[in-house]
CSV table of C-alpha atoms and ligand atoms in Angstrom, one decimal:
chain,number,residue,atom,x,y,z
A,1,UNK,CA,0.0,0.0,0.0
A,2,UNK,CA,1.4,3.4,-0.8
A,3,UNK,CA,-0.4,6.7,0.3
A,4,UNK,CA,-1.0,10.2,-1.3
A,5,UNK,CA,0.6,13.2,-0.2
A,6,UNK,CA,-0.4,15.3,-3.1
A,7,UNK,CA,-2.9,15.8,-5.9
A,8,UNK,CA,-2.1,18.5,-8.4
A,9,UNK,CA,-4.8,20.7,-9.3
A,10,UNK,CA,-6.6,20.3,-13.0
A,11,UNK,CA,-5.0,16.9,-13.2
A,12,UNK,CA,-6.4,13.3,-13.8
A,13,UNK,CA,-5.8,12.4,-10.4
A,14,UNK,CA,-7.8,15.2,-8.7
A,15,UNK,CA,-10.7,14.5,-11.3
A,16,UNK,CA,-10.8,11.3,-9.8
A,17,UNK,CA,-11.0,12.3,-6.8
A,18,UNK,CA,-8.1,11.5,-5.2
A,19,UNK,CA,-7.1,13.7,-2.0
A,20,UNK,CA,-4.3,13.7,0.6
A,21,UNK,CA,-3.8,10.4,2.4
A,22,UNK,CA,-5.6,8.2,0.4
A,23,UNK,CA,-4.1,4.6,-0.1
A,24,UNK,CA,-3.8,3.6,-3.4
A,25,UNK,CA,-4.0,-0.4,-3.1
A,26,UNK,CA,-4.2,-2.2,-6.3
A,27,UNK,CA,-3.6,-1.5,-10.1
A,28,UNK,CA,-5.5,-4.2,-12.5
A,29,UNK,CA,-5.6,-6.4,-8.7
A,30,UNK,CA,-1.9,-6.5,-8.2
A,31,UNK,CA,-1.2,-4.7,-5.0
A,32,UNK,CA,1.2,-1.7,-5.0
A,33,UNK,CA,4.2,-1.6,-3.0
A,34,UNK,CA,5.8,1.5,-3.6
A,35,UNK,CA,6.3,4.4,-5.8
A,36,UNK,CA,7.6,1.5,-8.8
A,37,UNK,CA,4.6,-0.3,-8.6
A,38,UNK,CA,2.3,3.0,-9.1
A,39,UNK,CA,4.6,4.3,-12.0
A,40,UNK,CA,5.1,1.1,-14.2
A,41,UNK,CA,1.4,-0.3,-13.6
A,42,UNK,CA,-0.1,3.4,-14.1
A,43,UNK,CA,1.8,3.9,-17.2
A,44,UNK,CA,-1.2,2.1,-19.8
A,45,UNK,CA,-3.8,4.2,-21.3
A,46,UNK,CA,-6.4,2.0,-19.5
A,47,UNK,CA,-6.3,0.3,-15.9
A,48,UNK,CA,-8.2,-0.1,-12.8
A,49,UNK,CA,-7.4,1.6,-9.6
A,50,UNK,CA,-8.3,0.0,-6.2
A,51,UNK,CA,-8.0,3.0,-3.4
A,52,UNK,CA,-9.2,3.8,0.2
A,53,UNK,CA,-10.1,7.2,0.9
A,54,UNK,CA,-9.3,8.9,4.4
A,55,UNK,CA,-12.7,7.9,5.5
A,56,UNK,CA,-12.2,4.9,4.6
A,57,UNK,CA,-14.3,4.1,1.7
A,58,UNK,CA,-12.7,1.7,-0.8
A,59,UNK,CA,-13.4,3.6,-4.0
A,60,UNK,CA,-12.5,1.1,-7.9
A,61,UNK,CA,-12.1,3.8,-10.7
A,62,UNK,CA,-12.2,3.0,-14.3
A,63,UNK,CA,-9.0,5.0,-15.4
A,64,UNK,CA,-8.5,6.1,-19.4
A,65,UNK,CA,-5.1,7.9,-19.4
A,66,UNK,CA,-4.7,9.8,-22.4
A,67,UNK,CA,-1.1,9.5,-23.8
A,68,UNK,CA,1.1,11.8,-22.0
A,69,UNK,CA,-1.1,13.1,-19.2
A,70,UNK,CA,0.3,12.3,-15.2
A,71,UNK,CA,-1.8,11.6,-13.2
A,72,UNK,CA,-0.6,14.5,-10.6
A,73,UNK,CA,-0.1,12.2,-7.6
A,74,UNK,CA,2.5,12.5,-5.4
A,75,UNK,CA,3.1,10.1,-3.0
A,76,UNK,CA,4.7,9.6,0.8
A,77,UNK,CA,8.3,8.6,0.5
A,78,UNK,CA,9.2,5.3,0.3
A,79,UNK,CA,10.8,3.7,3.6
A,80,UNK,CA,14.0,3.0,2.3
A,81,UNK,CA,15.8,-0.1,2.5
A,82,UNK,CA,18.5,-1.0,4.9
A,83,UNK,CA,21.7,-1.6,4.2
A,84,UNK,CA,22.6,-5.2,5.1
A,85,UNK,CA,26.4,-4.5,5.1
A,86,UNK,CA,29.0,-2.8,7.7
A,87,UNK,CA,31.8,-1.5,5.5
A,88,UNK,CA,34.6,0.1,7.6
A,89,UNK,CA,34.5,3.0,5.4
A,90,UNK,CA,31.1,3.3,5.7
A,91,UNK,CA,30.2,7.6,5.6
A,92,UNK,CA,27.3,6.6,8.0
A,93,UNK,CA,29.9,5.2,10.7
A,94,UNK,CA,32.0,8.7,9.8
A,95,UNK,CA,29.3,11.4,10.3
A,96,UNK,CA,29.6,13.3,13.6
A,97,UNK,CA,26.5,13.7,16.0
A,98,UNK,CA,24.0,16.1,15.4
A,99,UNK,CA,23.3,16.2,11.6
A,100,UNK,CA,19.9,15.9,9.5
A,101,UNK,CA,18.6,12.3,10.5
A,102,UNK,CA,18.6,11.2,7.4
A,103,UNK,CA,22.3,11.1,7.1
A,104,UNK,CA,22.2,8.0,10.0
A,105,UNK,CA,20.7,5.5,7.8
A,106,UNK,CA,22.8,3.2,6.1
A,107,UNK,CA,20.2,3.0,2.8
A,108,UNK,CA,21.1,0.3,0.3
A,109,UNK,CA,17.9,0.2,-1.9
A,110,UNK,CA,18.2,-0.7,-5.6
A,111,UNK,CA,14.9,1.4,-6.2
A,112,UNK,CA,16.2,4.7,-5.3
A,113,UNK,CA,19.3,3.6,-7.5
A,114,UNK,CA,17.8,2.7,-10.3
A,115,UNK,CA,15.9,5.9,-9.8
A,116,UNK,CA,18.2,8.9,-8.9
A,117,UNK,CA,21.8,6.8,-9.8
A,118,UNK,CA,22.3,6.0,-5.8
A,119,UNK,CA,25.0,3.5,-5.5
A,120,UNK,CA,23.5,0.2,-4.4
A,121,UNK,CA,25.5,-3.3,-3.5
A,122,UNK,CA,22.5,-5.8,-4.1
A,123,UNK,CA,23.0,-7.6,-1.0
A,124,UNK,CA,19.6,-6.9,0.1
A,125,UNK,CA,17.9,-8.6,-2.5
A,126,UNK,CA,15.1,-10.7,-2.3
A,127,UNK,CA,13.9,-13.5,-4.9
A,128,UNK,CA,10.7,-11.0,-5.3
A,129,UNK,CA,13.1,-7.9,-6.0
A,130,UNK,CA,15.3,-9.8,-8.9
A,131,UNK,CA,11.8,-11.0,-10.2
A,132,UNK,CA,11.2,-7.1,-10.1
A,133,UNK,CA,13.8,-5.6,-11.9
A,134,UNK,CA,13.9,-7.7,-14.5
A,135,UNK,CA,10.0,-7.1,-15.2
A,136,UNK,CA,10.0,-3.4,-14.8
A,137,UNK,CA,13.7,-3.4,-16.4
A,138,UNK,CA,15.2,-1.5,-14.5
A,139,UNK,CA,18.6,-0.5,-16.3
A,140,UNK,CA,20.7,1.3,-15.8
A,141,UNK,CA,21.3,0.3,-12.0
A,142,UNK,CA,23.9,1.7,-9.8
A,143,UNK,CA,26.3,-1.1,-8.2
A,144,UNK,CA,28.8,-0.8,-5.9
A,145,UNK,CA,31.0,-3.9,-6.6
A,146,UNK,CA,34.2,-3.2,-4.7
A,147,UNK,CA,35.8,-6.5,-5.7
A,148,UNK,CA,34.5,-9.1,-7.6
A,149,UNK,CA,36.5,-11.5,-5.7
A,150,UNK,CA,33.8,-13.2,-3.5
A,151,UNK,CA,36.1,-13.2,-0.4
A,152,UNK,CA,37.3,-9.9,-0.8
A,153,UNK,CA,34.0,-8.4,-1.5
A,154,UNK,CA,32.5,-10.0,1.5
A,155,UNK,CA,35.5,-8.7,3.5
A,156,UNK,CA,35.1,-5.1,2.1
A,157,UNK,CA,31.2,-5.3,3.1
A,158,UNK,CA,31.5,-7.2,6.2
A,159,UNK,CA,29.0,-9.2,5.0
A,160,UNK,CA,29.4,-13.0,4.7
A,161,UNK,CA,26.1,-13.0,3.3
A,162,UNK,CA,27.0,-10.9,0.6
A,163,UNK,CA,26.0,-13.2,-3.1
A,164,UNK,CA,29.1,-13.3,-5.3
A,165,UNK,CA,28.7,-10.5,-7.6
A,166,UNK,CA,30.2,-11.7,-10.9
A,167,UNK,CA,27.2,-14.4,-11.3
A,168,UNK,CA,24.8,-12.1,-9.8
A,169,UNK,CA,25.4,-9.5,-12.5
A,170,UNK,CA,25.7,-12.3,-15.4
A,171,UNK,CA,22.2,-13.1,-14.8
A,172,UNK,CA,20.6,-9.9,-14.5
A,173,UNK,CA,22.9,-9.3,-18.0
A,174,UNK,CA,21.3,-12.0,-19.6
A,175,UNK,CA,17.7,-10.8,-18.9
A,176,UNK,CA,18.3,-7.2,-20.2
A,177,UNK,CA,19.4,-5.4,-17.4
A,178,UNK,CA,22.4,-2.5,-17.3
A,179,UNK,CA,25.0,-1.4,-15.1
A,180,UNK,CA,27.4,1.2,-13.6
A,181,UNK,CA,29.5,0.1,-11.3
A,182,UNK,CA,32.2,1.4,-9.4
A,183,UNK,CA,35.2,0.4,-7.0
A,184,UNK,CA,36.1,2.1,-3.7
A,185,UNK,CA,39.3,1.7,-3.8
A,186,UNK,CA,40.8,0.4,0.0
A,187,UNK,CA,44.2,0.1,0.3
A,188,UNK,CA,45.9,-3.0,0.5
A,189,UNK,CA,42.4,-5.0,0.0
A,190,UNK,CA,41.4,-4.2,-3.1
A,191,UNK,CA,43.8,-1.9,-5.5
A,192,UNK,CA,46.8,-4.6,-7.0
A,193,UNK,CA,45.8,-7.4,-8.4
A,194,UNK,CA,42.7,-7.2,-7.0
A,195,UNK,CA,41.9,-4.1,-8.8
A,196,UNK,CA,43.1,-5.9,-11.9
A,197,UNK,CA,41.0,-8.7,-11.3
A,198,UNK,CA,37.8,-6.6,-10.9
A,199,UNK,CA,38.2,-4.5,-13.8
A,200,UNK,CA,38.8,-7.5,-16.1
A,201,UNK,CA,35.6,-9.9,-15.0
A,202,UNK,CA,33.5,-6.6,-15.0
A,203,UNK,CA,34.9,-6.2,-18.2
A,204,UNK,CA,34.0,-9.9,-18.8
A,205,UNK,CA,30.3,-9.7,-18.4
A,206,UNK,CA,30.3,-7.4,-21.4
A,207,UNK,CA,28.2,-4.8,-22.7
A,208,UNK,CA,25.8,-4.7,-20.0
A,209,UNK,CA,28.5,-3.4,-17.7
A,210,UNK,CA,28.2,0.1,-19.2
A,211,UNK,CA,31.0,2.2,-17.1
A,212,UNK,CA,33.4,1.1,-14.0
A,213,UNK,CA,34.8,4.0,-12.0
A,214,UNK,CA,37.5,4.0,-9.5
A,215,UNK,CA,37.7,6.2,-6.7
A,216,UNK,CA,40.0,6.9,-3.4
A,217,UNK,CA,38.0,5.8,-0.6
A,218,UNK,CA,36.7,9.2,1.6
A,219,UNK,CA,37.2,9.1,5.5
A,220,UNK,CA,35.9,11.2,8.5
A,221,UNK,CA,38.0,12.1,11.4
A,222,UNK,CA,35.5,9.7,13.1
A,223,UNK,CA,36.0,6.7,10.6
A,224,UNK,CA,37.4,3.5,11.9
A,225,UNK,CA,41.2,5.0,11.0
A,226,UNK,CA,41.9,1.3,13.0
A,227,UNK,CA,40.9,-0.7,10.0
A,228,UNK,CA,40.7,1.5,6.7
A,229,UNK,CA,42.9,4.0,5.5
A,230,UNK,CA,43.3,6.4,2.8
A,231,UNK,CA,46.0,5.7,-0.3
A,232,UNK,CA,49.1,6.8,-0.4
A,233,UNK,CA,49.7,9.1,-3.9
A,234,UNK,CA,51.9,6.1,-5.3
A,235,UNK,CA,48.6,3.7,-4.7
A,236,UNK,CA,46.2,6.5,-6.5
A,237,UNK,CA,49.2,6.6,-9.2
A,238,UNK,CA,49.1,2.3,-9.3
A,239,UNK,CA,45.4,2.3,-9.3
A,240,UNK,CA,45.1,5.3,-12.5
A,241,UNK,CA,47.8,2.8,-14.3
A,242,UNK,CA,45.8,0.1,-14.1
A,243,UNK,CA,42.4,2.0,-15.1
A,244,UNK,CA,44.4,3.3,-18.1
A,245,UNK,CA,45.4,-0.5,-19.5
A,246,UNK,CA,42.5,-1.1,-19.2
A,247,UNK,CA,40.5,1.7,-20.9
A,248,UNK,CA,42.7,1.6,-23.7
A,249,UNK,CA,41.8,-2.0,-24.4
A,250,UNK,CA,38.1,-1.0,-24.3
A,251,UNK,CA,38.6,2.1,-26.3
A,252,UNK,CA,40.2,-0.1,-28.8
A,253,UNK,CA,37.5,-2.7,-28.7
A,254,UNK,CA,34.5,-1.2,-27.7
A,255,UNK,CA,35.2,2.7,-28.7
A,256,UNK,CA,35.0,4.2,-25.2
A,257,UNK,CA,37.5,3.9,-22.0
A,258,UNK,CA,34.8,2.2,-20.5
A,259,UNK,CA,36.7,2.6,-17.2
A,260,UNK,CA,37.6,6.1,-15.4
A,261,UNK,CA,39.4,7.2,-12.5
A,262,UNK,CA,37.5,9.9,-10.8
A,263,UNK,CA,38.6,12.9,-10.2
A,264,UNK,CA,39.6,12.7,-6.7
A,265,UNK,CA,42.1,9.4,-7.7
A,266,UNK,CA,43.8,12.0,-10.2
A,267,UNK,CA,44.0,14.8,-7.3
A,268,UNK,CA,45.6,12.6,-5.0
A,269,UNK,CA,47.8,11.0,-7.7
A,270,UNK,CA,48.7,14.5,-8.7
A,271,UNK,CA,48.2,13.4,-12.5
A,272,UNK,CA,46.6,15.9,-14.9
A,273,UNK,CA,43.1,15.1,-15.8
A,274,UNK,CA,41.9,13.7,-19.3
A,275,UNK,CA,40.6,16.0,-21.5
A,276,UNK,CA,36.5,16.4,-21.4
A,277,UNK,CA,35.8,14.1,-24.3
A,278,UNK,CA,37.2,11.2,-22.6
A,279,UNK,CA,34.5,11.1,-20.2
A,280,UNK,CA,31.9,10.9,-23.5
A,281,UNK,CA,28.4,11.8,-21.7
A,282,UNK,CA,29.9,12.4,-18.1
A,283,UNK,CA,27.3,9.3,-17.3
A,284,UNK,CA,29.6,9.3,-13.5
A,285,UNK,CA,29.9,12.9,-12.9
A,286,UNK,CA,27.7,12.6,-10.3
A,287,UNK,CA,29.8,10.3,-8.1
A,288,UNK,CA,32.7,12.8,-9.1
A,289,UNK,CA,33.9,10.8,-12.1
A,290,UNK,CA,34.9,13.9,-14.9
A,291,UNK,CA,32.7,16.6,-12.7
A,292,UNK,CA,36.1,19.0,-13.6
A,293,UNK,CA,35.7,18.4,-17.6
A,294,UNK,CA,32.0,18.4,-16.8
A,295,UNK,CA,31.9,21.8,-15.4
A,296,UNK,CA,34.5,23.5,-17.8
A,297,UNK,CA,32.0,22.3,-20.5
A,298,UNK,CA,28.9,23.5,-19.0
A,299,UNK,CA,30.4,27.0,-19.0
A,300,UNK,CA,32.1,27.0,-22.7
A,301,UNK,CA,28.5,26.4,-23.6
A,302,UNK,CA,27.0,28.6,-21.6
A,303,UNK,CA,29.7,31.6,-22.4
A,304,UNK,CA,27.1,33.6,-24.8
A,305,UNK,CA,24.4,33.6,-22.4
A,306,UNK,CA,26.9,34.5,-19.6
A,307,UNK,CA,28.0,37.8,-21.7
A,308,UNK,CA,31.0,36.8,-23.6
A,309,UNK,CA,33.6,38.8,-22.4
A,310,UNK,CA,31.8,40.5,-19.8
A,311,UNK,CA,29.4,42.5,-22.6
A,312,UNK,CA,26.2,41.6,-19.6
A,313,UNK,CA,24.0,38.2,-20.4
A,314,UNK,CA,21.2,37.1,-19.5
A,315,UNK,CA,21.6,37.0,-15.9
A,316,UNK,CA,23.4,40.9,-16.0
A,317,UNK,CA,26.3,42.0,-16.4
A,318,UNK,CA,29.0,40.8,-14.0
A,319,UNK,CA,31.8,42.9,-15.4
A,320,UNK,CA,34.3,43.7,-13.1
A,321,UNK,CA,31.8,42.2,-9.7
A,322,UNK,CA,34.0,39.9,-7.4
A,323,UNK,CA,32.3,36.7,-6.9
A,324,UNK,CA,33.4,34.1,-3.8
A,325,UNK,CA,33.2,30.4,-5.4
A,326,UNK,CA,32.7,28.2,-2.5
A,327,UNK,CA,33.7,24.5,-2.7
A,328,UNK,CA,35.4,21.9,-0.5
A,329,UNK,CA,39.4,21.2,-0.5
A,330,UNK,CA,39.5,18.3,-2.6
A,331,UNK,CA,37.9,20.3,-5.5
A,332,UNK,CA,40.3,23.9,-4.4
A,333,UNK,CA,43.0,22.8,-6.5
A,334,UNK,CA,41.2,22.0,-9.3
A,335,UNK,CA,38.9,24.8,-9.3
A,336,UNK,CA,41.0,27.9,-11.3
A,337,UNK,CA,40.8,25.5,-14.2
A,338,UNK,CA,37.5,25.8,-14.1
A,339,UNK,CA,36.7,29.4,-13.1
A,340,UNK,CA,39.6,30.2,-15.7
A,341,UNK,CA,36.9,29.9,-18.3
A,342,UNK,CA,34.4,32.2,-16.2
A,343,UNK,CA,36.2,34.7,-15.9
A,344,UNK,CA,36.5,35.7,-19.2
A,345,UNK,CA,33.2,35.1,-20.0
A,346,UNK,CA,31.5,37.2,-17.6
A,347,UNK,CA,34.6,39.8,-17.3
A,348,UNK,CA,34.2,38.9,-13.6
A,349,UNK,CA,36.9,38.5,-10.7
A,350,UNK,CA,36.4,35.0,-8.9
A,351,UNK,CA,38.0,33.9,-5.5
A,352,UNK,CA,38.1,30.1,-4.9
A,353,UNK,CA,37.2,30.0,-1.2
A,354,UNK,CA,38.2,26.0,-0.5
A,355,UNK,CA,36.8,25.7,2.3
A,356,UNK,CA,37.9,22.8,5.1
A,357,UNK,CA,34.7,20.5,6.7
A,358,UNK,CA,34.6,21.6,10.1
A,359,UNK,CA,32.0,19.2,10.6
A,360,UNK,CA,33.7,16.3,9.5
A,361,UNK,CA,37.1,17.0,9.6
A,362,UNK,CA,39.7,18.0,7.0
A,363,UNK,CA,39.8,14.5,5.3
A,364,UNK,CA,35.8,15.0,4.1
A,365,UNK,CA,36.8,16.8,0.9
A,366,UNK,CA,34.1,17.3,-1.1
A,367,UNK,CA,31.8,20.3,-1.7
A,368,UNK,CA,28.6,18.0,-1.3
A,369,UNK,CA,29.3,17.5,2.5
A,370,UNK,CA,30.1,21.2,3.1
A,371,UNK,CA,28.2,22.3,6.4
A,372,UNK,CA,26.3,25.9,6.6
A,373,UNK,CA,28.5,26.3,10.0
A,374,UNK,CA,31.6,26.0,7.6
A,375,UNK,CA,29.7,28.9,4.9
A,376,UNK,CA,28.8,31.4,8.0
A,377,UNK,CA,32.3,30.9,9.5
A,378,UNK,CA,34.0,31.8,6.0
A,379,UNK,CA,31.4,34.2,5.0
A,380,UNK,CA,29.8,36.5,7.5
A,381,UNK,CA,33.0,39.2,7.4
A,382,UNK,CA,33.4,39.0,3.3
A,383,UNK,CA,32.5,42.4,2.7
A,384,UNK,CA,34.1,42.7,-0.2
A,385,UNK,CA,32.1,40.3,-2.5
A,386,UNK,CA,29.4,40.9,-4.6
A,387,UNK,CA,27.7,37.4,-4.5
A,388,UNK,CA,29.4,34.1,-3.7
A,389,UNK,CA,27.9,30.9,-5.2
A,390,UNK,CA,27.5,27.8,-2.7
A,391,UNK,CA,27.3,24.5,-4.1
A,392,UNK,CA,24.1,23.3,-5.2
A,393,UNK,CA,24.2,19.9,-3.7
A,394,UNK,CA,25.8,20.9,0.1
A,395,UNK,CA,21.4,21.1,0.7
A,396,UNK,CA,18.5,18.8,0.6
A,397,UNK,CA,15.4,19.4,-1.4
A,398,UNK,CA,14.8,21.6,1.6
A,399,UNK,CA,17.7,23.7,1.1
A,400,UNK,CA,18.9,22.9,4.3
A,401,UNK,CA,22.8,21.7,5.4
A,402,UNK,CA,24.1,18.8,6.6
A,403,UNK,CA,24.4,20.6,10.0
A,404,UNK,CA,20.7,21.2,9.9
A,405,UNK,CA,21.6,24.9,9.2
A,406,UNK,CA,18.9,26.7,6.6
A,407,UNK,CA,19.8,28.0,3.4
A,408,UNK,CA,17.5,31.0,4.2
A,409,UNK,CA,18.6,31.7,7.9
A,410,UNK,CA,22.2,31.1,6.1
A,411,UNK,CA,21.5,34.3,3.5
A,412,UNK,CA,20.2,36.5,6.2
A,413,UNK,CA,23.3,36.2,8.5
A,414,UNK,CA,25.5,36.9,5.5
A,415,UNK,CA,26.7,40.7,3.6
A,416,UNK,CA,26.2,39.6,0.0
A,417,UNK,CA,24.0,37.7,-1.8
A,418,UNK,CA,24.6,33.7,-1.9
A,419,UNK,CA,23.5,31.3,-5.0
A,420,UNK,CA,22.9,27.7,-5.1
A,421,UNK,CA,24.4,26.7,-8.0
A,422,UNK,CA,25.6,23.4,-9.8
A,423,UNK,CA,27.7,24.7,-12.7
A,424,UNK,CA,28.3,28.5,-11.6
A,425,UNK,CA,26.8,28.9,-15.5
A,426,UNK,CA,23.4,28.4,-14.2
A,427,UNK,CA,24.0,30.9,-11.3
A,428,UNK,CA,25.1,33.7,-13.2
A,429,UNK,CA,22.5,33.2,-16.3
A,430,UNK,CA,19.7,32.5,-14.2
A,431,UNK,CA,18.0,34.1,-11.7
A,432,UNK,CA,16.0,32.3,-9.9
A,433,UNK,CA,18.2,30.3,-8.2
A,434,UNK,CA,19.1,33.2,-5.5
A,435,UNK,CA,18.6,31.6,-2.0
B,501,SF4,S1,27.1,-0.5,1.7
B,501,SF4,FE1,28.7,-0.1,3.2
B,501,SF4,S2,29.1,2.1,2.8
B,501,SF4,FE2,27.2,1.7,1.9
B,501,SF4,S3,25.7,2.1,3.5
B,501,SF4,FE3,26.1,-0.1,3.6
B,501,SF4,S4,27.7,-0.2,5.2
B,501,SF4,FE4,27.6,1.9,4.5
């Protein structure tokens, strides 16, 4: 059973009546489970829908669906599913107290992969769930294999449960079903051979495995430092040596690397990126796989719209403004590649403003997990910028920071404007992303 949140207005669920907190039950009598069910059984022109209104009367409707109209429902969110693993790098065991609850539960749920590219590792999976994926093929899925050594894997999950993955992926392969994987690389369990021997059976199972990143694995100050730590820049440099064997076999044999280092493995190496096109459609940017090249494209492209030169785009003219670029410490040194390009076209000044985690700890790089304690701290005596632009995905959907901080009670503590942006471009074009 799944329950209504939200009906839109003038849409074919609120001419059917449905309201907030009505269960939707069955679709052509199969029950619904969750948010999967209700979008691939809802998707026909023509099906019946079994639902129990708030007062509870059990209501059957008739539903034609003209082509192309939602239905306007939105629904509770899902409960997530557990994570059946323990990994000693696990981010849950290296958050601090006090953050968003959310970011205490160790979620491991192919759904929300499958969905929004979260990183699952298919230990969870029941009989009913494999029977699922392949029905409503769900491709591409989001794996986090580690090591396809069985022994290894397990050890890297601390999960003795955990299915070997190599066969596990074969079969979903056979029925359809795509992947991108990637490998946390742990030093001295899975980079050397191991590495070597995960990149060549993921390369085995063949075109279904459709990309295989590699990246450095990420501690807290409160990780357990005991059992994992970080690699060394001449294990980074090993690992990017193996990746590039083997994406110049698959370049050679299947036209694209297939296999990428992400950015963070050539930061710590201290090995120049590869150029933008080797990351073809930046399909891992998200899980910082190209995001530099990504970024540097994004605002080529958007150079006309940002005022070539500084001649005022769309989003004004930024000539001679200084603009604060906020991001975390792994990203700093990269950075002036990237606002390089932004400067010219908007005929701005940019500071980089790097800033360390003081939630986590200076190990916890990335922009993503920046804190608004960290932003006020930096921020609140800048009274010499003009804007500054925060990263888009430090908040929530409800612009809120890791440390529960607000993005709005954030702006009104601060002397200049802020933006949430994800590729500056978007920021400086347009304006409705002020916070
Ligand atoms: S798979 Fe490992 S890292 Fe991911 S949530 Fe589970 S224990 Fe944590």
């Amino acid at each position: 059973m799944i329950r209504v949140q939200a009906v839109a207005p003038d849409s074919l669920g609120a001419a059917l009546g449905l309201i907030p907190g009505a269960e939707l039950l069955a679709v052509n009598d199969r029950a619904l489970e969750d948010f999967l069910d209700w979008e691939f059984l809802t998707a026909d022109d023509a099906f019946v829908l079994r639902a129990r209104l708030p007062a509870g009367e059990e209501v059957e409707y008739d539903v034609e669906r003209p082509e192309g109209l939602p239905m306007g429902v939105t629904l509770e969110a899902p409960r997530i599913r557990r994570c059946a693993n323990h990994c000693d790098f696990c981010f849950v065991d290296g958050n601090p107290e006090g953050l968003r609850q959310a970011l205490y539960i160790r979620d491991d749920d192919y759904r929300l992969s499958f969905r929004y590219g979260n990183f699952a590792t298919l230990t969870n999976l029941k009989p009913w769930d494999l029977a699922r994926i392949v029905e409503y093929r769900m491709s591409p899925l989001y794996v986090s294999v580690h090591a396809t050594d069985p022994v290894v894997r397990r050890f890297l999950l601390r999960n003795p449960e955990a299915e070997a993955i190599v066969p596990q992926l074969t079969w979903f392969a056979e029925r359809g079903i795509t992947f991108h994987t990637q490998v946390v690389l742990v030093p001295g369990v899975n980079d050397g051979a191991q590495l070597v021997r995960t990149l060549s059976d993921l390369y085995g199972i063949g075109a279904a495995v459709l990309s295989v990143s590699v990246v450095p694995v990420a501690l807290t100050e409160f990780s357990k430092r005991d059992l994992v730590r970080e690699p060394t820049r001449e294990e980074c440099r090993a690992a990017l040596a193996t990746v590039a064997e083997v994406a110049q076999r698959a370049l050679a044999e299947r036209g694209a690397p297939w296999c990428y280092g992400a950015d963070d493995l050539y930061l710590q190496a201290d090995e120049e990126l590869p150029p933008a096109e080797w990351y073809g459609e930046f399909e891992q940017r998200e899980n910082g796989v190209g995001s530099v090249r990504y970024l540097q494209t994004r605002i080529a492209a958007a150079r006309e719209r940002l005022g070539a030169g500084g001649a005022g785009g769309a989003g004004g003219d930024w000539r001679g403004k200084r603009i604060g670029v906020v991001t975390g410490t792994a990203m700093g040194a990269l950075m002036p590649q990237v606002v390089t390009g932004l400067a010219v076209a908007t005929g701005a000044r940019f500071e980089i403003l790097a800033l360390e985690n003081t939630l986590f700890g200076p190990s916890v790089t990335t922009a993503g997990l920046l804190p608004g304690g960290a932003l006020l701290a930096a921020l609140r005596e800048r009274r010499d910028l003009d804007l500054v632009l925060l990263p888009a995905e430090s908040v929530n959907d409800d612009l809120v920071f890791m440390d529960d901080v607000d993005a709005h009670a954030l702006a009104a503590q601060l002397p200049m404007p802020i933006k949430l942006s994800y590729d500056f471009a978007d920021a400086l074009v347009d304006e409705e992303v002020a916070v």
